């Protein structure tokens, strides 16, 4: 397998929540976006954006409610909004197949990348330790994906000492999280953030 495919590996099994919506076209190949809902052990559901090629699936069909397995990569795209840019994250499907309705959900990711800013370590009001890590993961053609990752407990303490540019391997799951974004003096809107919740990580010398 190409080394640049090995450094960003995602496996999801979940329920298709939306119909296909056109995303973009590259060299005559059209790509479509949909949302996949993946249930956690706790019963909470992460609703994740997936981009898939028309060559992998019949995008004219409505598969809402079907279970699907996605193998692919977690990617980022900088969308410019006026003077600002916004980091958009999505799962890029390399393989997609339908699964039985009673298939157990799966949400796994492996990333091999480099810290691109100093990790931010903090504790919550109830004393829980958290560290935010922004990981740059290389892709073909000199492109990098910038993936926000969140560590907890002793992983957070460990990550807090990582140097900028440090080589990091991490494993976890992709989660969705709602938050309110201020868009004016008296206005705010609900948005969804996507990030990797880290279960294990290693600093590579």
Short mmCIF file of C-alpha atoms in Angstrom, two decimals:
data_model
loop_
_atom_site.label_atom_id
_atom_site.label_comp_id
_atom_site.label_asym_id
_atom_site.label_seq_id
_atom_site.Cartn_x
_atom_site.Cartn_y
_atom_site.Cartn_z
CA UNK A 1 0.00 0.00 0.00
CA UNK A 2 1.17 3.54 -0.76
CA UNK A 3 2.82 5.04 2.36
CA UNK A 4 0.62 8.15 2.02
CA UNK A 5 -2.49 5.96 2.21
CA UNK A 6 -1.19 4.16 5.30
CA UNK A 7 -0.71 7.36 7.33
CA UNK A 8 -4.43 8.25 7.32
CA UNK A 9 -6.79 5.29 7.67
CA UNK A 10 -10.47 5.49 8.57
CA UNK A 11 -13.02 2.68 8.96
CA UNK A 12 -16.65 3.59 9.63
CA UNK A 13 -19.77 1.44 9.81
CA UNK A 14 -22.97 3.39 10.30
CA UNK A 15 -26.38 4.37 9.02
CA UNK A 16 -26.82 6.63 5.99
CA UNK A 17 -28.74 9.70 7.21
CA UNK A 18 -29.05 11.88 4.08
CA UNK A 19 -29.36 11.63 0.32
CA UNK A 20 -26.38 12.33 -1.92
CA UNK A 21 -25.61 15.97 -2.65
CA UNK A 22 -23.12 17.09 -5.34
CA UNK A 23 -19.81 18.20 -3.82
CA UNK A 24 -17.23 18.77 -6.57
CA UNK A 25 -15.75 17.40 -9.79
CA UNK A 26 -12.13 16.41 -10.55
CA UNK A 27 -11.05 15.50 -14.10
CA UNK A 28 -14.61 14.58 -15.06
CA UNK A 29 -15.19 12.44 -11.95
CA UNK A 30 -18.05 13.72 -9.78
CA UNK A 31 -18.02 13.45 -5.99
CA UNK A 32 -21.06 13.53 -3.71
CA UNK A 33 -21.52 14.28 -0.02
CA UNK A 34 -23.76 12.51 2.48
CA UNK A 35 -23.93 12.04 6.25
CA UNK A 36 -23.27 8.78 8.08
CA UNK A 37 -24.49 8.28 11.66
CA UNK A 38 -22.23 6.08 13.81
CA UNK A 39 -23.46 5.09 17.26
CA UNK A 40 -21.09 5.07 20.26
CA UNK A 41 -21.23 2.50 23.10
CA UNK A 42 -22.94 5.21 25.18
CA UNK A 43 -25.77 5.50 22.63
CA UNK A 44 -24.69 8.98 21.48
CA UNK A 45 -24.41 9.23 17.71
CA UNK A 46 -21.65 10.92 15.72
CA UNK A 47 -23.03 12.24 12.42
CA UNK A 48 -20.10 12.49 10.02
CA UNK A 49 -19.77 13.99 6.52
CA UNK A 50 -18.60 11.53 3.86
CA UNK A 51 -17.55 12.34 0.28
CA UNK A 52 -17.84 9.50 -2.25
CA UNK A 53 -17.21 9.14 -5.99
CA UNK A 54 -20.07 8.44 -8.40
CA UNK A 55 -17.91 5.50 -9.55
CA UNK A 56 -18.27 3.75 -6.17
CA UNK A 57 -22.04 3.98 -5.75
CA UNK A 58 -25.22 4.86 -7.65
CA UNK A 59 -25.66 8.41 -6.41
CA UNK A 60 -29.13 8.69 -7.98
CA UNK A 61 -30.59 6.23 -5.45
CA UNK A 62 -31.85 7.11 -1.97
CA UNK A 63 -30.15 4.82 0.54
CA UNK A 64 -31.29 6.64 3.70
CA UNK A 65 -31.53 4.16 6.60
CA UNK A 66 -29.15 1.62 5.04
CA UNK A 67 -26.02 0.47 6.88
CA UNK A 68 -22.72 1.10 5.08
CA UNK A 69 -19.03 0.44 5.66
CA UNK A 70 -16.62 3.16 4.55
CA UNK A 71 -12.85 2.71 4.20
CA UNK A 72 -11.02 5.94 3.51
CA UNK A 73 -9.22 8.97 4.89
CA UNK A 74 -10.08 11.96 7.12
CA UNK A 75 -9.39 15.07 5.07
CA UNK A 76 -9.50 18.83 5.48
CA UNK A 77 -10.29 21.69 3.11
CA UNK A 78 -9.82 25.41 3.70
CA UNK A 79 -12.98 27.25 2.66
CA UNK A 80 -12.57 31.01 2.30
CA UNK A 81 -15.44 33.09 3.66
CA UNK A 82 -14.71 36.77 3.01
CA UNK A 83 -11.47 37.64 4.84
CA UNK A 84 -11.49 34.44 6.87
CA UNK A 85 -10.86 30.80 6.10
CA UNK A 86 -12.73 27.95 7.73
CA UNK A 87 -11.38 24.42 8.07
CA UNK A 88 -13.89 21.90 6.69
CA UNK A 89 -13.38 18.24 7.59
CA UNK A 90 -14.83 15.15 5.92
CA UNK A 91 -14.22 11.45 5.39
CA UNK A 92 -13.08 10.70 1.83
CA UNK A 93 -14.36 7.24 0.85
CA UNK A 94 -11.96 4.97 -1.06
CA UNK A 95 -14.25 1.96 -0.65
CA UNK A 96 -17.93 1.74 0.23
CA UNK A 97 -20.13 -1.32 0.71
CA UNK A 98 -23.58 -2.00 2.14
CA UNK A 99 -23.86 -4.01 5.35
CA UNK A 100 -26.62 -5.95 7.11
CA UNK A 101 -28.98 -3.92 9.29
CA UNK A 102 -27.73 -5.65 12.45
CA UNK A 103 -24.03 -4.95 11.76
CA UNK A 104 -22.32 -3.37 14.78
CA UNK A 105 -21.15 0.23 14.34
CA UNK A 106 -17.42 0.91 13.84
CA UNK A 107 -15.54 4.20 14.15
CA UNK A 108 -11.75 3.86 13.93
CA UNK A 109 -8.97 6.13 12.72
CA UNK A 110 -5.18 5.90 12.55
CA UNK A 111 -3.16 9.06 11.84
CA UNK A 112 0.61 9.40 11.31
CA UNK A 113 1.53 13.08 11.16
CA UNK A 114 3.28 16.10 12.64
CA UNK A 115 2.14 18.65 15.22
CA UNK A 116 1.77 22.02 13.51
CA UNK A 117 1.33 24.14 16.63
CA UNK A 118 1.96 23.81 20.34
CA UNK A 119 -0.64 21.49 21.95
CA UNK A 120 -3.06 23.36 24.23
CA UNK A 121 -3.38 21.72 27.66
CA UNK A 122 -6.12 22.65 30.11
CA UNK A 123 -8.35 21.23 32.83
CA UNK A 124 -12.15 21.40 32.92
CA UNK A 125 -13.98 22.91 35.94
CA UNK A 126 -14.47 19.35 37.28
CA UNK A 127 -10.74 18.62 36.98
CA UNK A 128 -10.67 16.59 33.76
CA UNK A 129 -7.44 17.04 31.77
CA UNK A 130 -7.67 17.86 28.04
CA UNK A 131 -5.10 18.65 25.35
CA UNK A 132 -5.89 19.89 21.84
CA UNK A 133 -3.44 18.76 19.16
CA UNK A 134 -3.51 19.94 15.53
CA UNK A 135 -1.91 17.26 13.35
CA UNK A 136 -0.67 17.80 9.79
CA UNK A 137 -0.95 14.55 7.81
CA UNK A 138 0.77 14.42 4.42
CA UNK A 139 -1.10 13.51 1.26
CA UNK A 140 -0.01 13.15 -2.39
CA UNK A 141 1.03 16.16 -4.51
CA UNK A 142 2.51 18.03 -1.54
CA UNK A 143 -0.89 18.51 0.15
CA UNK A 144 -1.43 18.11 3.89
CA UNK A 145 -4.63 17.56 5.85
CA UNK A 146 -4.93 19.45 9.14
CA UNK A 147 -6.77 17.34 11.68
CA UNK A 148 -7.85 18.62 15.12
CA UNK A 149 -7.41 15.94 17.79
CA UNK A 150 -8.45 15.93 21.45
CA UNK A 151 -6.66 13.93 24.17
CA UNK A 152 -7.89 13.15 27.69
CA UNK A 153 -6.35 12.29 31.05
CA UNK A 154 -2.81 10.91 30.95
CA UNK A 155 -2.81 11.15 27.13
CA UNK A 156 -3.46 14.90 27.54
CA UNK A 157 -0.52 15.25 29.96
CA UNK A 158 1.71 13.26 27.58
CA UNK A 159 0.66 15.34 24.53
CA UNK A 160 1.18 18.65 26.34
CA UNK A 161 4.96 18.16 26.07
CA UNK A 162 5.02 17.53 22.31
CA UNK A 163 7.23 19.92 20.31
CA UNK A 164 5.96 21.76 17.23
CA UNK A 165 6.87 19.63 14.21
CA UNK A 166 6.99 16.49 16.37
CA UNK A 167 6.17 13.18 14.70
CA UNK A 168 3.06 11.61 16.25
CA UNK A 169 1.13 8.36 15.73
CA UNK A 170 -2.39 8.26 17.12
CA UNK A 171 -5.47 6.06 17.19
CA UNK A 172 -9.04 6.98 18.07
CA UNK A 173 -12.45 7.77 16.62
CA UNK A 174 -13.97 10.71 14.74
CA UNK A 175 -16.56 12.61 16.73
CA UNK A 176 -19.06 15.35 15.92
CA UNK A 177 -19.79 18.09 18.43
CA UNK A 178 -22.32 20.93 18.29
CA UNK A 179 -21.35 24.44 19.40
CA UNK A 180 -22.65 28.01 19.10
CA UNK A 181 -20.63 30.38 16.89
CA UNK A 182 -20.99 34.14 17.31
CA UNK A 183 -21.56 35.74 13.89
CA UNK A 184 -22.45 39.26 15.03
CA UNK A 185 -22.83 41.37 18.12
CA UNK A 186 -26.12 39.78 19.13
CA UNK A 187 -26.21 36.80 16.80
CA UNK A 188 -24.95 33.26 16.98
CA UNK A 189 -25.58 30.12 14.97
CA UNK A 190 -25.31 26.42 15.68
CA UNK A 191 -22.37 24.71 14.00
CA UNK A 192 -20.85 21.25 14.12
CA UNK A 193 -17.18 20.59 14.79
CA UNK A 194 -15.44 17.36 13.82
CA UNK A 195 -12.34 16.10 15.60
CA UNK A 196 -10.48 12.94 16.50
CA UNK A 197 -11.03 11.71 20.06
CA UNK A 198 -7.70 10.05 20.85
CA UNK A 199 -7.57 6.68 22.63
CA UNK A 200 -3.83 6.01 22.16
CA UNK A 201 -0.86 8.03 20.91
CA UNK A 202 2.90 7.73 20.51
CA UNK A 203 5.61 10.36 20.03
CA UNK A 204 8.03 9.07 17.37
CA UNK A 205 11.67 10.11 17.81
#
